XYZ file of N, CA and C in Angstrom:
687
model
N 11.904 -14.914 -20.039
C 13.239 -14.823 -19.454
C 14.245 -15.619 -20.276
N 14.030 -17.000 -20.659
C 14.597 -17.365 -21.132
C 14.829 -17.030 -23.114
N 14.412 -15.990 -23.551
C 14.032 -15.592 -24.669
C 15.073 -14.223 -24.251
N 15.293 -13.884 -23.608
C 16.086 -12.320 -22.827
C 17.479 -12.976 -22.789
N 17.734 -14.538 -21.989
C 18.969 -14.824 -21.976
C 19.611 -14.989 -23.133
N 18.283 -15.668 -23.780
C 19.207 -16.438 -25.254
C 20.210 -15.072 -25.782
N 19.135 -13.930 -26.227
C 19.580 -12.686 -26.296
C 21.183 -12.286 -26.221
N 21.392 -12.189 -24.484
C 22.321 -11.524 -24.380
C 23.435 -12.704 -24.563
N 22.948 -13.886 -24.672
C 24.286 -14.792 -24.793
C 24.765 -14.941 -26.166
N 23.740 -14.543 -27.448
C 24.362 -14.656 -28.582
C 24.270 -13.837 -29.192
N 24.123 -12.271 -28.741
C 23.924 -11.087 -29.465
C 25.157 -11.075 -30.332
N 26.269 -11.146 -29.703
C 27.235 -11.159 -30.654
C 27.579 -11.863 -32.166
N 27.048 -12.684 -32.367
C 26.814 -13.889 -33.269
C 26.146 -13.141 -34.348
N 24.939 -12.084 -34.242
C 24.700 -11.400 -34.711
C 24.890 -10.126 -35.678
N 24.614 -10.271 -37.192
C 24.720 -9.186 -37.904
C 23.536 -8.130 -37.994
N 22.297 -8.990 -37.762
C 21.444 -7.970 -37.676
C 20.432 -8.945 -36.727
N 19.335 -7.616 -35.430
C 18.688 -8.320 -34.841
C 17.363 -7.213 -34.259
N 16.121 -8.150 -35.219
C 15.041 -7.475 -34.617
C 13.842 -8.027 -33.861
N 13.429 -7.098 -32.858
C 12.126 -7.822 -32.039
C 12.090 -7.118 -30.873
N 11.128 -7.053 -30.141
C 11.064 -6.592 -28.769
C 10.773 -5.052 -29.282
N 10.797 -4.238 -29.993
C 10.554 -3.077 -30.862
C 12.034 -3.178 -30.875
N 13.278 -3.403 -30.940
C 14.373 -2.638 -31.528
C 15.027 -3.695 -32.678
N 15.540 -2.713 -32.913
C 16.303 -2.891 -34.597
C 17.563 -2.554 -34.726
N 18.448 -3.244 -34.946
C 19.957 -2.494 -35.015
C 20.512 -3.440 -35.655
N 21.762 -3.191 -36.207
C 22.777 -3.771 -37.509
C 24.422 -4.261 -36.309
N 24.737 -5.274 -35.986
C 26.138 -4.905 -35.310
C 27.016 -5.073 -35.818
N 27.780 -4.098 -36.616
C 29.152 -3.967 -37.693
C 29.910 -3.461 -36.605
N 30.808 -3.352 -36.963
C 32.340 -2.922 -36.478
C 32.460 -1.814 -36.327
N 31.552 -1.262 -36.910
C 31.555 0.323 -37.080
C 30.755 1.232 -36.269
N 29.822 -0.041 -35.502
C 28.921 0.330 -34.749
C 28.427 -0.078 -33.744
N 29.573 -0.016 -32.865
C 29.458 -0.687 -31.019
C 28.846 -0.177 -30.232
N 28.516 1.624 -30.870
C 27.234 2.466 -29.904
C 25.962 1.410 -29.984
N 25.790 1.607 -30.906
C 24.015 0.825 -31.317
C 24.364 -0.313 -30.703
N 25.190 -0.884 -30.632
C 24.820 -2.491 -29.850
C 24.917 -1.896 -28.515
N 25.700 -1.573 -28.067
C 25.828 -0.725 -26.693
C 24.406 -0.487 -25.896
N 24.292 0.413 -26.953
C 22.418 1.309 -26.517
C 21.411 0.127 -26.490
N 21.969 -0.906 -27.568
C 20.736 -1.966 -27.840
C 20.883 -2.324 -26.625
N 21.644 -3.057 -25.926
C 22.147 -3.775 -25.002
C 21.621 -3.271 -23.422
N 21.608 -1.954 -23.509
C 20.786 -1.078 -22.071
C 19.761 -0.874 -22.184
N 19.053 -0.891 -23.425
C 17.447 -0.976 -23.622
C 16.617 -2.177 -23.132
N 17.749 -3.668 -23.775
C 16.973 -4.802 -23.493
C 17.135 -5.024 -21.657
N 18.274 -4.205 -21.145
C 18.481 -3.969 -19.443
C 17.238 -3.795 -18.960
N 16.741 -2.478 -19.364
C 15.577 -1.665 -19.121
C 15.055 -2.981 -18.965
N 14.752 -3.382 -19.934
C 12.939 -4.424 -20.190
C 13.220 -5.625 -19.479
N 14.391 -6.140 -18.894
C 14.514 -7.423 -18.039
C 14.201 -6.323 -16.704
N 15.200 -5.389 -16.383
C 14.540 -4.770 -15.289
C 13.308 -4.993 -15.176
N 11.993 -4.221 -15.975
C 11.060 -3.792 -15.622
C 10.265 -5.367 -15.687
N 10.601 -6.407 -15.976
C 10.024 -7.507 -16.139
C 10.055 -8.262 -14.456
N 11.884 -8.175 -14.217
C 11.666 -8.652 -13.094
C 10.937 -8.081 -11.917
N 11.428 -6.630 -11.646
C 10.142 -6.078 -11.086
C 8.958 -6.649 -10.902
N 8.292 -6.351 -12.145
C 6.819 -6.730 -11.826
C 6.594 -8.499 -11.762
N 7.682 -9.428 -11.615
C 7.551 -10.602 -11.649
C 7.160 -10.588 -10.215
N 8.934 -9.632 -9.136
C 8.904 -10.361 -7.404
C 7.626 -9.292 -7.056
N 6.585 -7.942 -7.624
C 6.065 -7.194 -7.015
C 4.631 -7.970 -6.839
N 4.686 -8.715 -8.268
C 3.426 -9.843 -8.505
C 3.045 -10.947 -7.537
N 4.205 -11.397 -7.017
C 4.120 -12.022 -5.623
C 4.250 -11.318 -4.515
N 4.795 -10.407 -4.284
C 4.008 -10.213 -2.945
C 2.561 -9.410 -3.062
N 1.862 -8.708 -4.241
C 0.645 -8.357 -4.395
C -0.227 -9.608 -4.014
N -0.189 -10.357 -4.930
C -0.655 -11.088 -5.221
C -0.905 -12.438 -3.653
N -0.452 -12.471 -3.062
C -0.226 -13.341 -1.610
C -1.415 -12.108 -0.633
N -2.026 -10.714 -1.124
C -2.173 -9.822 -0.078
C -3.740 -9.931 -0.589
N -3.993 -11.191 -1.507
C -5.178 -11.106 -1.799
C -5.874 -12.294 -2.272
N -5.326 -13.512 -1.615
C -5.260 -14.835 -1.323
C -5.174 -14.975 -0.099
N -4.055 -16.660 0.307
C -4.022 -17.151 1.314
C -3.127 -16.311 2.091
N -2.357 -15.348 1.752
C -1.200 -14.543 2.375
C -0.156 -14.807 2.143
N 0.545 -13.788 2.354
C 2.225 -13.897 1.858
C 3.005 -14.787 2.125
N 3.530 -15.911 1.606
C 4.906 -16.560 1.765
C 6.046 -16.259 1.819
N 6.425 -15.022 3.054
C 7.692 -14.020 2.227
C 9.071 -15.169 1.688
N 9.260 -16.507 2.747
C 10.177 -17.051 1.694
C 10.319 -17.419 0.728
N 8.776 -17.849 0.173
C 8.971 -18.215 -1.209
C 9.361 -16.515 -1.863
N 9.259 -15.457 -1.841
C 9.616 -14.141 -2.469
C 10.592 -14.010 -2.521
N 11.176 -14.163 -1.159
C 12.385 -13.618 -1.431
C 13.311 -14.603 -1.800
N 13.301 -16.326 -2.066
C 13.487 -17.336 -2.858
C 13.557 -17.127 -4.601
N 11.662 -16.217 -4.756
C 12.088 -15.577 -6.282
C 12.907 -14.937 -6.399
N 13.025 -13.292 -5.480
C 13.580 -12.057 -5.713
C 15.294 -12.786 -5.637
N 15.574 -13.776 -4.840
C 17.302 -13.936 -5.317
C 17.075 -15.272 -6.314
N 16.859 -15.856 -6.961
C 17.043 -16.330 -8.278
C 17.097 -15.486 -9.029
N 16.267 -14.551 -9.493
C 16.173 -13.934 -10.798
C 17.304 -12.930 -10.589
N 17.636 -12.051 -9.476
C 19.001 -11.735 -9.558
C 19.792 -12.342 -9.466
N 20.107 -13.600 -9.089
C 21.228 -14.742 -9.446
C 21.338 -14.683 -10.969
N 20.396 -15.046 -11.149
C 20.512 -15.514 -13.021
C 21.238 -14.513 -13.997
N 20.353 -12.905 -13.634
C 20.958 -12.192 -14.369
C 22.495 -11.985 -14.362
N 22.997 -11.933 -12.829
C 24.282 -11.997 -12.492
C 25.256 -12.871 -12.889
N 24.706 -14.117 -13.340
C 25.293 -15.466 -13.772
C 25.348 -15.482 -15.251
N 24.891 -14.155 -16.005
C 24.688 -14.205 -17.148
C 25.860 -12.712 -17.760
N 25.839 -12.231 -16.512
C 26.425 -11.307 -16.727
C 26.289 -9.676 -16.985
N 24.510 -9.250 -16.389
C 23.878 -8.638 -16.695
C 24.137 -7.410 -15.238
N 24.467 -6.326 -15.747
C 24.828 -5.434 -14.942
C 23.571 -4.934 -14.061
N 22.569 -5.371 -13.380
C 21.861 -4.384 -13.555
C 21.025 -4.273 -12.254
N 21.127 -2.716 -11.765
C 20.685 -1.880 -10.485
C 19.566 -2.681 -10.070
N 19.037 -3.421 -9.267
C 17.793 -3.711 -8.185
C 17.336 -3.498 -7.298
N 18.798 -2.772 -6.751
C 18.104 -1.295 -5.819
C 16.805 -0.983 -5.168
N 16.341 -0.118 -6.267
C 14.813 0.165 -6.423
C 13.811 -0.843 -5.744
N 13.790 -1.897 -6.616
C 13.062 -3.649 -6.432
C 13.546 -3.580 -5.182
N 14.633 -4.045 -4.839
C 14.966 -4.428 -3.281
C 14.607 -3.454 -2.417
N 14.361 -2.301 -2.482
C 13.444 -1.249 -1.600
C 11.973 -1.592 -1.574
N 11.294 -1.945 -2.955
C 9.875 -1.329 -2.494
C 9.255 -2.905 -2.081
N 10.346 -3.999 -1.764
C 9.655 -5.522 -1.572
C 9.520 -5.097 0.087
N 11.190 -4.487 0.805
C 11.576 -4.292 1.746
C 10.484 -3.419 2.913
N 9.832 -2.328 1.520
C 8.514 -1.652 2.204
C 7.581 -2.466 2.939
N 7.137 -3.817 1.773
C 6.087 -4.323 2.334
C 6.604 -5.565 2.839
N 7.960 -6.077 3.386
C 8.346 -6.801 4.198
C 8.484 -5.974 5.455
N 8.532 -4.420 5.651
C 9.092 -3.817 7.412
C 8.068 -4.054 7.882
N 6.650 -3.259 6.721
C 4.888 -3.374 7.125
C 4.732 -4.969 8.241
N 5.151 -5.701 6.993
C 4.329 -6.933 7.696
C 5.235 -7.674 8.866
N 6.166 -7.139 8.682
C 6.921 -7.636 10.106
C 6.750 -6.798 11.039
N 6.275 -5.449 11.014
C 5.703 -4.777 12.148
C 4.503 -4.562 12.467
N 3.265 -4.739 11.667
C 2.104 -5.122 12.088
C 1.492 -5.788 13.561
N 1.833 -7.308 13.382
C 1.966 -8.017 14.695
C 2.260 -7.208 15.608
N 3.148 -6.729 16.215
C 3.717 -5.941 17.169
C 2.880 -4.614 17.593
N 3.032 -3.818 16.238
C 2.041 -2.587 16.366
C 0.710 -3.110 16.689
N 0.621 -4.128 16.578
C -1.268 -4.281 16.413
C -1.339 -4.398 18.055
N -0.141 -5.566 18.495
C -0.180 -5.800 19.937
C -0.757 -4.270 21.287
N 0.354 -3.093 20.805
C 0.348 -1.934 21.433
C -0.927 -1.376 21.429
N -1.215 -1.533 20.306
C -2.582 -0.560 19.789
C -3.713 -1.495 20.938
N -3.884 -2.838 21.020
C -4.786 -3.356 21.840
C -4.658 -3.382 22.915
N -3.484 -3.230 23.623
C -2.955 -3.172 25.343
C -3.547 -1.656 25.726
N -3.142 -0.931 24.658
C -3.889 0.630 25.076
C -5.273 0.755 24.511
N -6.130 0.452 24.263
C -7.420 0.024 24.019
C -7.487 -0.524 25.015
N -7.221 -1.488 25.963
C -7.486 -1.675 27.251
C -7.814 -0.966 28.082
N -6.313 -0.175 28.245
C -5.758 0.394 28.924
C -6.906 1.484 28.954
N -7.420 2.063 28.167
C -8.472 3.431 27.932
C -9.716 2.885 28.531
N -10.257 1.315 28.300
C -11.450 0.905 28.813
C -11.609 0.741 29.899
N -10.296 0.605 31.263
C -9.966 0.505 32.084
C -10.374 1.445 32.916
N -9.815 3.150 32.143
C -9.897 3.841 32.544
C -11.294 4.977 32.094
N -11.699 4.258 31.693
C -13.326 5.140 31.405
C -14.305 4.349 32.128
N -13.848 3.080 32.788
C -14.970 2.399 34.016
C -14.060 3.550 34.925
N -12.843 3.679 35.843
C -12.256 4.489 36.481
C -13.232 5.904 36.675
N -13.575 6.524 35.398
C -14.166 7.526 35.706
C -15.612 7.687 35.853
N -16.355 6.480 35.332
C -17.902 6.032 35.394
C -17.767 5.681 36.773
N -17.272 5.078 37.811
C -17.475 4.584 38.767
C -16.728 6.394 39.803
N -15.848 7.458 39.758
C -15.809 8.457 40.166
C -17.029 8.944 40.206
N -17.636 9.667 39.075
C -18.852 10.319 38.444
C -20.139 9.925 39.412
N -20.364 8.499 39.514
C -21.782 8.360 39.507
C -22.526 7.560 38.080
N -23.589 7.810 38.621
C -25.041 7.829 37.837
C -26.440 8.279 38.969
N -26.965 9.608 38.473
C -26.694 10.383 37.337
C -25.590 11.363 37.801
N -24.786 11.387 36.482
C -23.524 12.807 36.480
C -23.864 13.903 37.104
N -23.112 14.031 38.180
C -23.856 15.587 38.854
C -22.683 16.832 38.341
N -21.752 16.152 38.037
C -20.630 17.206 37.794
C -20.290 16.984 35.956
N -20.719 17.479 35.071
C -21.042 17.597 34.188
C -19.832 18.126 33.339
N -19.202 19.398 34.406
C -18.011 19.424 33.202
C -16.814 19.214 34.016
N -17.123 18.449 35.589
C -15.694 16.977 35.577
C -15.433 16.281 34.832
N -16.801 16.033 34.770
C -16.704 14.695 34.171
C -16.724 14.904 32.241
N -17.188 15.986 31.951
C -16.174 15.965 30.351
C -15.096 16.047 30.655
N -14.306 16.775 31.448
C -12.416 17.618 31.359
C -11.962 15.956 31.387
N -12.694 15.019 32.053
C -11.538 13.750 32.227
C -11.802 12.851 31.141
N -13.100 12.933 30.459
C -13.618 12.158 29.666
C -12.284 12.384 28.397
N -11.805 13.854 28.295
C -11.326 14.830 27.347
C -10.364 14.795 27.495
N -9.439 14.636 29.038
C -7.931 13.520 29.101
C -8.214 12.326 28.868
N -8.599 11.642 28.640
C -8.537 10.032 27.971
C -8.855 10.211 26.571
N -10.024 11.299 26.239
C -9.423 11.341 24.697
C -8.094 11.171 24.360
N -7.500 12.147 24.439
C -5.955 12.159 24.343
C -5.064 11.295 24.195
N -5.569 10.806 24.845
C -4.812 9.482 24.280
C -5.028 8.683 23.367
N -3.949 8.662 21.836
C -3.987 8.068 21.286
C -4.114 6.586 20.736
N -4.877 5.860 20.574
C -4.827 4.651 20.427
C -4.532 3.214 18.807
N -4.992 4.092 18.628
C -4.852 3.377 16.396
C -4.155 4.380 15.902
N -3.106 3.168 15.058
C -2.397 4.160 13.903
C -3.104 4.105 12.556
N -3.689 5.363 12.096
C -4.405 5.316 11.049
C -3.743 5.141 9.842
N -4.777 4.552 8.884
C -3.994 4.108 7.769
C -2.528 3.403 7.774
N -2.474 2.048 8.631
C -0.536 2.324 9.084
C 0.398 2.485 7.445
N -0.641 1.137 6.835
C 0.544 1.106 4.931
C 0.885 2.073 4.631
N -0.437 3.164 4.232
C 0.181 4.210 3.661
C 0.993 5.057 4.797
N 0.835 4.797 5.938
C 2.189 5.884 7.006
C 3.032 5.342 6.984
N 3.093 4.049 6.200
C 4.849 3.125 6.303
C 5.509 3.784 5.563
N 4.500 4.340 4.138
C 5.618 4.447 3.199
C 6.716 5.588 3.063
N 5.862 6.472 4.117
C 6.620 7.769 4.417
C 7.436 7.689 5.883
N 6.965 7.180 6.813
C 6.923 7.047 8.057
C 7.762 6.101 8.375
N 8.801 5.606 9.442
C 9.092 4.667 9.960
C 7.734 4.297 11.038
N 6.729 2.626 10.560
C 5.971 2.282 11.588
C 6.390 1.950 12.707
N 7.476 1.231 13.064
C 7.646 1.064 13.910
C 8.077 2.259 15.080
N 8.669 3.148 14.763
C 9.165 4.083 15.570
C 7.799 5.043 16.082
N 6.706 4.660 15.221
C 5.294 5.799 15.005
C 4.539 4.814 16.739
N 4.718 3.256 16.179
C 3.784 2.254 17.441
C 4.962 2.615 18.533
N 5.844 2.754 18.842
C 7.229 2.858 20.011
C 6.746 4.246 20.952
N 6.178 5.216 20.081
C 5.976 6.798 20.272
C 4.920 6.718 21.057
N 3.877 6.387 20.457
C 2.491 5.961 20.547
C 2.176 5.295 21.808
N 3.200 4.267 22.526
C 2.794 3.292 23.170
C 3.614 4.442 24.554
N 4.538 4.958 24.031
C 4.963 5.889 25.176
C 4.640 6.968 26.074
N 3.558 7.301 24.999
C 2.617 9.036 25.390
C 2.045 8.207 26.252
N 1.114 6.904 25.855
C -0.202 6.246 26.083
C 0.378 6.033 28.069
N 1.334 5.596 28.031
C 1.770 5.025 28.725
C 1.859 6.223 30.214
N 2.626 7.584 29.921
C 2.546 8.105 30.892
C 1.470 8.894 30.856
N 0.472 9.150 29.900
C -0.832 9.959 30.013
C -1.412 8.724 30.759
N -1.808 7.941 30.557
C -2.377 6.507 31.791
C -2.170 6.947 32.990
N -0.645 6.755 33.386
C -0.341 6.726 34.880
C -0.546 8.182 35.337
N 0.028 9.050 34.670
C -0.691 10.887 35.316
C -1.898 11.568 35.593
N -2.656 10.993 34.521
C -4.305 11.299 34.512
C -5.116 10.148 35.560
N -4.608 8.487 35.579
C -5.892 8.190 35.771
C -5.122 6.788 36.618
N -3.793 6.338 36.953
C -3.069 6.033 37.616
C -3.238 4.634 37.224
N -3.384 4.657 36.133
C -3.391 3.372 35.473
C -1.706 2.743 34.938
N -1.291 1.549 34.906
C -0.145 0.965 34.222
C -0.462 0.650 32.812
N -0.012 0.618 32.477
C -0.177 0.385 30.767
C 0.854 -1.294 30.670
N 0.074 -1.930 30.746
C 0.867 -3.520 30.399
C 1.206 -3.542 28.942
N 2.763 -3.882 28.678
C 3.194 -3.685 27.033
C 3.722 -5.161 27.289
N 3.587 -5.758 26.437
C 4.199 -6.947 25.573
C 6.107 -7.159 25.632
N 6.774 -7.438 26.522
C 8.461 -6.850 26.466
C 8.896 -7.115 24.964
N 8.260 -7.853 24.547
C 8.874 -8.842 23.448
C 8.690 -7.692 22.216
N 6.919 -7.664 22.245
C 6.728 -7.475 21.448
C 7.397 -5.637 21.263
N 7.851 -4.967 22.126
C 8.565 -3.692 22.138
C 10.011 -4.006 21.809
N 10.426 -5.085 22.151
C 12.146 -5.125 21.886
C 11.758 -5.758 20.416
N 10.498 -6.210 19.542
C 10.672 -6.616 18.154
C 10.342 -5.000 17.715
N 10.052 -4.092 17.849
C 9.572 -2.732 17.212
C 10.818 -2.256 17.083
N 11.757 -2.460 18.532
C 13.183 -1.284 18.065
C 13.919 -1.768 17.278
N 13.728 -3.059 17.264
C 14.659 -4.069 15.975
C 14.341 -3.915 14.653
N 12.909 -3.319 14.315
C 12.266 -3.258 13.195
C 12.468 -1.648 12.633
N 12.697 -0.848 13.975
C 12.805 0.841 13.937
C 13.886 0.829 13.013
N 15.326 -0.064 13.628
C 16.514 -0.353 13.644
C 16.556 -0.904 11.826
N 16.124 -1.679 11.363
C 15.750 -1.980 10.503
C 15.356 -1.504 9.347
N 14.271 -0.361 9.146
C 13.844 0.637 8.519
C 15.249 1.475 8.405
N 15.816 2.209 9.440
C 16.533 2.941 9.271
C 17.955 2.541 8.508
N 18.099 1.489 8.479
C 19.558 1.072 7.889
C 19.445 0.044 6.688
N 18.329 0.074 6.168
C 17.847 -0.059 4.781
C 18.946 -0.778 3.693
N 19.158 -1.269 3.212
C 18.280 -2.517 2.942
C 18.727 -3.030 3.386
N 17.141 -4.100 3.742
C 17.193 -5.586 5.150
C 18.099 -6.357 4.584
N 18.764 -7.005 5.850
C 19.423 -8.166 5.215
C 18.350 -9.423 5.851
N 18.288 -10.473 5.421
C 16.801 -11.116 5.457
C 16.946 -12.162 6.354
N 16.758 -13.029 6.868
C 16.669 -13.503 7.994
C 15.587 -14.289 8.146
N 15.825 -16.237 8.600
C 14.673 -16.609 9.275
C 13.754 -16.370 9.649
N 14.576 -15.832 10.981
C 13.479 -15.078 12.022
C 12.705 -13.985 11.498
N 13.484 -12.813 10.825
C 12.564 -11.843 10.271
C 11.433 -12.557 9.569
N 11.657 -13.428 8.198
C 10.508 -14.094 7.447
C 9.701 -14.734 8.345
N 9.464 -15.039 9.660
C 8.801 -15.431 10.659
C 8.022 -14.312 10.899
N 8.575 -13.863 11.117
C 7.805 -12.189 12.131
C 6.757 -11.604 11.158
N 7.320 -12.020 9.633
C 6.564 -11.081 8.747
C 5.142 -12.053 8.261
N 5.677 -13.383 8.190
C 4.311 -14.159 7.856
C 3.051 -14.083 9.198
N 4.200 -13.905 10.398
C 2.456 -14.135 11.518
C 1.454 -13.456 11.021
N 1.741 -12.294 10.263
C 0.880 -10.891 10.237
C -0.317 -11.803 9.307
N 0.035 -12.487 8.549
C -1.293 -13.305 7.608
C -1.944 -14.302 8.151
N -1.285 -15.008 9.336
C -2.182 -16.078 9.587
C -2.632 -16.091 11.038
């Protein structure tokens, strides 16, 4: 980085300058080539910082767990710097795909909550129908048709990462916890106990996803570390 700044702070100083693979002459005659030079070496701080803030949060998902403040502590220095240097350049991108695996881990907790209240909620209701039934089952295909409404009801979101990346998770656990909720009480007259909290953190997170990019927050970096420890 500091080999990138020197760069752009004394390119000008320069009659001729090679390394990094490029090569160019800067005469008077030739402000394209410094120009072009100048968006190439963009490119390669881009793609550097990238893989600097992507390296930390990988890298935390296969250790002690993510520190999202120390990340997002990196991810605004190194765009400070460039900015302070004078370096034009889109992060966009970067600030999306950190944001991916900051919605994940701030909605995890929450989703995980739903997913286990209705896992209850189903065990609840399959003693409900063991204690209808008997032992031994005399009614054989009652007792599948109800076995076969409590299938139905959904309980785990499969694969959630990869459904984040397409999917809003949170809006997928909100859906999920809603079917669960009145297939319970219609089929088998069960309540479905939800977490208030943990449903008013999902629409905040729905809310969130949808109006892209996060603006970052204490509390959010709270929500997102429980998921590791």
């Amino acid at each position: 980085m500091a080999f990138l700044s020197f760069i752009y702070s004394n390119l000008s100083r320069f009659k001729r300058f090679k390394g990094l693979g490029f090569e160019a002459e800067l005469w008077e005659d030739k402000q394209k080539e410094a120009a072009d030079l100048i968006e190439r070496l963009k490119n390669v701080v881009s793609i550097y910082t990238h893989e600097t803030v992507m390296n930390d949060v990988l890298r935390g998902r296969f250790s002690d767990g993510v520190r999202w403040n120390n990340t997002w502590t990196l991810f605004n220095n190194l765009v400070s710097q460039h900015d302070v240097l004078g370096q034009k350049i889109d992060f966009s991108s970067l600030k999306r795909d950190v944001d991916s695996y900051f919605l994940f881990d701030m909605c995890m907790p929450a989703a995980s909550a739903v997913q286990i209240a209705i896992e209850n909620a189903k065990r609840e209701a399959r003693q409900k129908i063991d204690t209808e039934f008997g032992t031994p089952i005399r009614d054989a295909a009652g007792y599948g048709a109800r076995i076969a409404k409590l299938n139905e009801i959904t309980s785990r979101i499969e694969e959630p990462f990869t459904l984040s990346k397409s999917r809003n998770l949170a809006r997928v656990a909100i859906d999920m916890a809603a079917v669960a909720r009145e297939k319970l009480k219609s089929h088998f007259e069960i309540d479905l106990p939800l977490d208030q909290e943990m449903l008013d953190r999902l629409h905040a997170i729905e809310s969130l996803y949808e109006n892209r990019p996060v603006q970052v927050t204490d509390e959010l970096i709270l929500w997102a570390d429980r998921w590791h420890h």
